[in-house]
C-alpha positions as a Markdown table, in Angstrom:
| # | Residue | x | y | z |
|---|---|---|---|---|
| 1 | Met | -0.3 | 0.0 | 0.0 |
| 2 | Ala | 1.4 | 3.2 | -1.2 |
| 3 | Glu | 0.7 | 7.1 | 0.4 |
| 4 | Leu | -0.2 | 9.3 | -2.8 |
| 5 | Asp | 1.3 | 12.9 | -2.7 |
| 6 | Ile | -2.4 | 14.2 | -3.0 |
| 7 | Ser | -2.7 | 13.2 | 1.0 |
| 8 | Thr | -2.8 | 16.4 | 3.0 |
| 9 | Glu | -2.6 | 16.1 | 7.1 |
| 10 | Thr | -6.1 | 15.3 | 7.7 |
| 11 | Cys | -7.2 | 12.8 | 4.7 |
| 12 | Ile | -4.8 | 10.4 | 3.8 |
| 13 | Val | -5.2 | 8.8 | 0.0 |
| 14 | Glu | -3.5 | 5.4 | -0.6 |
| 15 | Gln | -3.6 | 3.1 | -3.2 |
| 16 | Glu | -4.1 | -1.0 | -2.7 |
| 17 | Gly | -3.7 | -2.2 | -6.5 |
| 18 | Asn | -6.7 | -1.5 | -7.8 |
| 19 | Val | -8.3 | 0.5 | -4.6 |
| 20 | Leu | -7.9 | 3.9 | -3.7 |
| 21 | Leu | -8.5 | 4.2 | 0.1 |
| 22 | Val | -9.4 | 7.3 | 1.2 |
| 23 | Thr | -9.0 | 8.0 | 5.2 |
| 24 | Leu | -10.1 | 10.9 | 7.2 |
| 25 | Asn | -7.5 | 11.7 | 9.8 |
| 26 | Arg | -8.7 | 14.5 | 12.2 |
| 27 | Pro | -9.7 | 11.9 | 15.2 |
| 28 | Glu | -9.0 | 15.1 | 18.0 |
| 29 | Ala | -11.4 | 16.6 | 16.4 |
| 30 | Lys | -13.9 | 13.7 | 15.9 |
| 31 | Asn | -13.0 | 14.2 | 11.9 |
| 32 | Ala | -14.7 | 17.0 | 11.9 |
| 33 | Phe | -14.6 | 18.6 | 8.1 |
| 34 | Asn | -11.8 | 21.5 | 7.6 |
| 35 | Ser | -10.2 | 22.9 | 4.5 |
| 36 | Gln | -7.4 | 20.3 | 4.0 |
| 37 | Met | -9.7 | 17.6 | 4.5 |
| 38 | Leu | -12.0 | 19.1 | 1.9 |
| 39 | Leu | -8.6 | 19.5 | -0.6 |
| 40 | Gly | -7.7 | 15.8 | 0.2 |
| 41 | Leu | -11.1 | 14.4 | -0.8 |
| 42 | Tyr | -11.6 | 16.5 | -3.8 |
| 43 | Arg | -7.9 | 15.5 | -5.0 |
| 44 | Ala | -9.1 | 11.9 | -4.4 |
| 45 | Trp | -12.4 | 11.8 | -6.2 |
| 46 | Arg | -10.7 | 13.4 | -9.3 |
| 47 | Leu | -8.1 | 11.2 | -9.1 |
| 48 | Leu | -10.3 | 8.2 | -9.0 |
| 49 | Asp | -11.9 | 9.4 | -12.3 |
| 50 | Glu | -8.9 | 10.4 | -13.9 |
| 51 | Arg | -6.9 | 6.9 | -13.4 |
| 52 | Asp | -7.8 | 4.0 | -15.8 |
| 53 | Asp | -5.8 | 1.4 | -13.2 |
| 54 | Leu | -8.0 | 2.7 | -9.9 |
| 55 | Tyr | -11.6 | 0.6 | -10.1 |
| 56 | Cys | -13.4 | 1.9 | -6.6 |
| 57 | Ala | -12.4 | 3.7 | -3.6 |
| 58 | Ile | -13.0 | 3.1 | 0.1 |
| 59 | Leu | -13.9 | 6.0 | 2.2 |
| 60 | Thr | -13.0 | 5.5 | 5.9 |
| 61 | Ala | -11.9 | 7.6 | 9.1 |
| 62 | Asn | -8.8 | 7.1 | 12.0 |
| 63 | Gly | -10.3 | 7.0 | 15.6 |
| 64 | Asp | -13.5 | 6.0 | 17.1 |
| 65 | Thr | -15.8 | 8.9 | 15.2 |
| 66 | Phe | -16.5 | 8.5 | 11.6 |
| 67 | Cys | -17.3 | 12.2 | 10.8 |
| 68 | Ala | -19.1 | 14.6 | 13.0 |
| 69 | Gly | -19.9 | 17.1 | 9.9 |
| 70 | Met | -18.3 | 20.4 | 9.4 |
| 71 | Asp | -16.1 | 21.9 | 11.6 |
| 72 | Leu | -18.2 | 24.9 | 13.4 |
| 73 | Lys | -14.9 | 26.1 | 15.0 |
| 74 | Ala | -14.6 | 27.8 | 11.5 |
| 75 | Gly | -11.2 | 25.8 | 11.2 |
| 76 | Ala | -9.2 | 27.9 | 13.6 |
| 77 | Asp | -6.8 | 25.2 | 13.7 |
| 78 | Asp | -6.3 | 24.7 | 10.0 |
| 79 | Lys | -2.7 | 25.1 | 8.8 |
| 80 | His | -2.8 | 28.7 | 6.8 |
| 81 | Asp | -0.9 | 27.4 | 3.5 |
| 82 | Ala | -3.9 | 24.5 | 3.8 |
| 83 | Thr | -6.1 | 27.4 | 4.2 |
| 84 | Glu | -4.8 | 29.3 | 1.5 |
| 85 | Glu | -4.8 | 26.6 | -1.5 |
| 86 | Phe | -8.3 | 25.4 | -0.9 |
| 87 | Met | -9.6 | 29.0 | -1.3 |
| 88 | Ala | -7.3 | 29.6 | -4.2 |
| 89 | Leu | -8.4 | 26.1 | -5.7 |
| 90 | Met | -12.3 | 27.3 | -4.8 |
| 91 | Ala | -11.4 | 30.8 | -6.8 |
| 92 | Glu | -10.9 | 28.3 | -10.0 |
| 93 | Val | -13.5 | 25.6 | -9.1 |
| 94 | Pro | -16.4 | 27.3 | -6.9 |
| 95 | Asn | -18.3 | 24.2 | -5.9 |
| 96 | Val | -15.0 | 22.2 | -4.9 |
| 97 | His | -16.4 | 21.7 | -1.4 |
| 98 | Trp | -19.6 | 20.1 | -2.6 |
| 99 | Gln | -17.1 | 17.8 | -4.8 |
| 100 | Ala | -15.6 | 16.7 | -2.0 |
| 101 | Leu | -18.2 | 15.9 | -0.3 |
| 102 | Leu | -20.0 | 13.9 | -2.8 |
| 103 | Arg | -22.6 | 16.4 | -3.5 |
| 104 | Asp | -21.7 | 17.5 | -7.0 |
| 105 | Asn | -19.7 | 15.5 | -9.9 |
| 106 | Arg | -19.4 | 12.1 | -7.9 |
| 107 | Pro | -16.8 | 10.0 | -9.3 |
| 108 | Asn | -18.0 | 7.0 | -12.4 |
| 109 | Lys | -16.8 | 4.7 | -10.1 |
| 110 | Pro | -17.9 | 2.7 | -7.1 |
| 111 | Leu | -17.5 | 4.3 | -3.9 |
| 112 | Ile | -17.6 | 2.1 | -0.7 |
| 113 | Leu | -17.9 | 3.7 | 2.8 |
| 114 | Ala | -16.6 | 1.8 | 5.9 |
| 115 | Val | -18.2 | 3.5 | 9.5 |
| 116 | Glu | -16.9 | 3.2 | 12.9 |
| 117 | Gly | -18.5 | 5.3 | 15.5 |
| 118 | Tyr | -20.6 | 8.3 | 15.1 |
| 119 | Ala | -21.3 | 9.8 | 11.4 |
| 120 | Leu | -23.6 | 12.9 | 11.9 |
| 121 | Ala | -24.7 | 15.8 | 10.0 |
| 122 | Gly | -22.3 | 16.1 | 7.3 |
| 123 | Gly | -21.0 | 12.6 | 8.4 |
| 124 | Thr | -24.4 | 10.8 | 7.3 |
| 125 | Glu | -24.8 | 13.2 | 4.1 |
| 126 | Ile | -21.5 | 12.5 | 2.5 |
| 127 | Leu | -23.0 | 8.8 | 3.1 |
| 128 | Gln | -25.4 | 9.3 | 0.6 |
| 129 | Gly | -23.3 | 9.9 | -2.2 |
| 130 | Thr | -21.8 | 6.6 | -1.7 |
| 131 | Asp | -22.9 | 3.3 | -3.7 |
| 132 | Ile | -22.0 | 0.4 | -0.8 |
| 133 | Arg | -22.0 | 1.1 | 3.1 |
| 134 | Val | -20.6 | -1.2 | 5.8 |
| 135 | Ala | -21.6 | -0.2 | 9.4 |
| 136 | Ala | -19.7 | -1.2 | 12.6 |
| 137 | Asp | -22.2 | -2.4 | 15.1 |
| 138 | Asn | -21.2 | 0.6 | 17.2 |
| 139 | Ala | -22.3 | 3.0 | 14.3 |
| 140 | Val | -24.6 | 5.9 | 14.8 |
| 141 | Phe | -26.0 | 8.1 | 12.2 |
| 142 | Gly | -28.0 | 11.4 | 11.8 |
| 143 | Ile | -29.0 | 14.2 | 10.0 |
| 144 | Thr | -28.7 | 16.8 | 13.0 |
| 145 | Glu | -28.5 | 20.2 | 11.4 |
| 146 | Val | -32.3 | 21.0 | 12.5 |
| 147 | Ala | -31.4 | 20.7 | 16.0 |
| 148 | Arg | -28.8 | 23.5 | 15.5 |
| 149 | Gly | -31.3 | 25.6 | 13.4 |
| 150 | Leu | -29.3 | 24.7 | 10.3 |
| 151 | Tyr | -30.5 | 23.2 | 7.0 |
| 152 | Pro | -28.8 | 20.2 | 5.0 |
| 153 | Met | -26.8 | 21.6 | 2.1 |
| 154 | Ser | -24.9 | 18.6 | 1.5 |
| 155 | Gly | -28.3 | 17.1 | -0.6 |
| 156 | Ser | -30.4 | 15.2 | 2.1 |
| 157 | Thr | -33.3 | 16.6 | 1.5 |
| 158 | Ile | -33.2 | 15.5 | -2.2 |
| 159 | Arg | -31.1 | 12.1 | -1.7 |
| 160 | Leu | -32.3 | 10.6 | 1.5 |
| 161 | Arg | -35.7 | 10.6 | 0.4 |
| 162 | Arg | -34.8 | 8.3 | -3.0 |
| 163 | Gln | -32.9 | 6.1 | -0.9 |
| 164 | Ile | -35.1 | 5.1 | 2.0 |
| 165 | Pro | -39.3 | 5.4 | 2.2 |
| 166 | Tyr | -40.0 | 8.7 | 2.4 |
| 167 | Cys | -41.6 | 8.6 | 6.1 |
| 168 | Leu | -38.4 | 7.6 | 7.1 |
| 169 | Ala | -36.6 | 10.4 | 5.6 |
| 170 | Ala | -38.6 | 12.9 | 6.8 |
| 171 | Glu | -38.3 | 11.6 | 10.5 |
| 172 | Met | -34.7 | 11.8 | 9.9 |
| 173 | Leu | -34.5 | 15.3 | 8.5 |
| 174 | Leu | -37.2 | 16.6 | 10.7 |
| 175 | Cys | -36.7 | 15.5 | 13.9 |
| 176 | Gly | -32.5 | 15.5 | 14.0 |
| 177 | Glu | -32.4 | 12.7 | 16.2 |
| 178 | His | -29.5 | 9.8 | 16.2 |
| 179 | Ile | -30.2 | 6.3 | 14.6 |
| 180 | Thr | -28.6 | 3.1 | 15.5 |
| 181 | Ala | -26.5 | 0.9 | 12.9 |
| 182 | Gln | -28.9 | -1.9 | 13.0 |
| 183 | Gln | -31.9 | 0.8 | 12.1 |
| 184 | Ala | -29.7 | 2.2 | 9.4 |
| 185 | Leu | -29.7 | -1.5 | 8.2 |
| 186 | Asp | -33.5 | -2.1 | 8.8 |
| 187 | Tyr | -34.0 | 1.5 | 6.7 |
| 188 | Gly | -31.7 | 0.1 | 3.9 |
| 189 | Leu | -29.2 | 3.0 | 4.4 |
| 190 | Val | -26.3 | 0.4 | 4.7 |
| 191 | Asn | -25.7 | -2.8 | 3.4 |
| 192 | Lys | -24.3 | -4.7 | 6.0 |
| 193 | Val | -23.2 | -4.3 | 10.0 |
| 194 | Val | -20.4 | -5.8 | 11.3 |
| 195 | Pro | -18.5 | -6.2 | 14.4 |
| 196 | Ala | -16.7 | -3.0 | 15.5 |
| 197 | Gly | -13.1 | -3.5 | 14.3 |
| 198 | Thr | -13.9 | -5.1 | 11.2 |
| 199 | Val | -15.7 | -2.7 | 8.9 |
| 200 | Leu | -12.5 | -1.9 | 6.7 |
| 201 | Glu | -12.1 | -5.7 | 6.2 |
| 202 | Ala | -15.5 | -5.8 | 5.0 |
| 203 | Ala | -15.4 | -3.1 | 2.8 |
| 204 | Arg | -12.4 | -4.7 | 1.3 |
| 205 | Glu | -14.3 | -7.7 | 0.4 |
| 206 | Tyr | -16.5 | -5.7 | -1.5 |
| 207 | Ala | -14.1 | -4.1 | -3.2 |
| 208 | Thr | -12.2 | -7.1 | -4.3 |
| 209 | Lys | -15.7 | -8.2 | -5.6 |
| 210 | Ile | -16.0 | -5.2 | -7.7 |
| 211 | Cys | -12.1 | -5.2 | -9.1 |
| 212 | Ala | -12.8 | -9.0 | -10.4 |
| 213 | Asn | -15.5 | -7.6 | -12.4 |
| 214 | Gly | -15.3 | -5.6 | -16.1 |
| 215 | Pro | -14.1 | -2.4 | -15.6 |
| 216 | Leu | -16.2 | -0.8 | -18.6 |
| 217 | Ala | -18.8 | -2.2 | -17.2 |
| 218 | Val | -18.7 | -1.3 | -13.9 |
| 219 | Lys | -18.4 | 2.4 | -14.7 |
| 220 | Ala | -21.5 | 2.2 | -17.0 |
| 221 | Val | -23.4 | 0.7 | -14.1 |
| 222 | Val | -22.4 | 3.2 | -12.1 |
| 223 | Thr | -23.3 | 6.1 | -14.5 |
| 224 | Ser | -26.7 | 4.8 | -15.1 |
| 225 | Leu | -27.0 | 4.6 | -11.1 |
| 226 | Arg | -25.8 | 8.1 | -10.9 |
| 227 | Gln | -27.6 | 9.8 | -13.6 |
| 228 | His | -31.1 | 8.0 | -14.2 |
| 229 | Gln | -33.1 | 8.6 | -11.1 |
| 230 | Glu | -36.9 | 8.9 | -10.6 |
| 231 | Cys | -36.6 | 12.3 | -11.9 |
| 232 | Met | -36.0 | 10.9 | -15.4 |
| 233 | Ala | -38.6 | 9.3 | -17.3 |
| 234 | Glu | -38.7 | 5.7 | -17.6 |
| 235 | Asp | -38.7 | 5.6 | -21.2 |
| 236 | Glu | -35.6 | 8.3 | -21.4 |
| 237 | Ala | -34.0 | 6.2 | -18.8 |
| 238 | Met | -34.2 | 3.2 | -20.6 |
| 239 | Leu | -32.6 | 5.3 | -24.0 |
| 240 | Ala | -30.0 | 6.5 | -21.9 |
| 241 | Ser | -28.9 | 3.3 | -20.5 |
| 242 | Asp | -28.8 | 1.4 | -24.2 |
| 243 | Ala | -26.5 | 4.1 | -25.1 |
| 244 | Leu | -23.9 | 3.2 | -22.0 |
| 245 | Ala | -24.6 | -0.3 | -22.6 |
| 246 | Gly | -23.4 | -0.1 | -26.7 |
| 247 | Pro | -20.0 | 0.4 | -26.1 |
| 248 | Val | -19.5 | -2.0 | -23.2 |
| 249 | Phe | -20.8 | -4.9 | -25.3 |
| 250 | Ala | -18.4 | -4.2 | -28.2 |
| 251 | Ser | -15.6 | -4.2 | -25.8 |
| 252 | Ser | -12.7 | -6.8 | -25.3 |
| 253 | Asp | -13.7 | -7.1 | -22.1 |
| 254 | Ala | -17.4 | -8.4 | -22.9 |
| 255 | Lys | -15.7 | -10.7 | -25.3 |
| 256 | Glu | -13.1 | -11.9 | -23.0 |
| 257 | Gly | -16.1 | -12.2 | -20.1 |
| 258 | Met | -18.1 | -14.4 | -22.5 |
| 259 | Arg | -15.3 | -16.9 | -23.2 |
| 260 | Ala | -14.5 | -17.0 | -19.7 |
| 261 | Phe | -17.8 | -18.1 | -19.1 |
| 262 | Lys | -18.0 | -20.4 | -21.9 |
| 263 | Glu | -14.3 | -22.3 | -20.7 |
| 264 | Lys | -15.2 | -21.8 | -16.9 |
| 265 | Arg | -12.5 | -20.0 | -15.7 |
| 266 | Pro | -12.1 | -16.6 | -14.0 |
| 267 | Ala | -12.1 | -13.5 | -16.4 |
| 268 | Arg | -9.1 | -11.6 | -17.2 |
| 269 | Phe | -10.4 | -7.9 | -18.3 |
| 270 | Thr | -8.0 | -5.1 | -19.3 |
| 271 | Gly | -10.6 | -2.3 | -19.0 |
| 272 | Ser | -10.6 | -2.4 | -22.7 |
């Protein structure tokens, strides 16, 4: 495993084979988002998009809290140079913070979330930008902005009601209360609950399964999942899906997949 030079002090970015491992690293502040962390997250997601040898990413955190949301202390302990670099980037990319938090311009490859401990406010909001979610049995979720008189700006009023039943989404958003890992599983907000201390191992198992599949096919499926949602009419979504499918079926990977199936052996995909 190699740490990449796009890491910041509060966001470690590493490569494990074809997997990008992104770790929130501000445990002393409950991994609350600051400018350094947002900068590292933005760089990680754009790298995931750009590199053909990266097939998916895992987002996790160091410490006993996944993320407590935005730092309401306004980044008082941020390093000056990191803050300046982030502000300079924001001048060029005005929504860089929303891209970092997976509200805008999500990567076109799968994102796996591995949560231990509390994931509140922005911690639960960034969850909704991921595809497969593993929670430790000690995880706690909540969109708590209304309890502070705030609004969940990272997309929860839009996404949450599309990902879980409306009444449950309304309850979470309007009451601002915490829910347990088991409740999150019952709601359909996470895929799996595992014992504390094993969440990253479970996330890596999902990554291994994804990386064994055809990269072009996976990217096309993710693109459809991202773009063809309830707001698009079904016939329009079907046409858009067909447009994604064509290049996949014409690819070398598709031919290799069919040969491997007939020969009863693992497929050797090349991403072409």
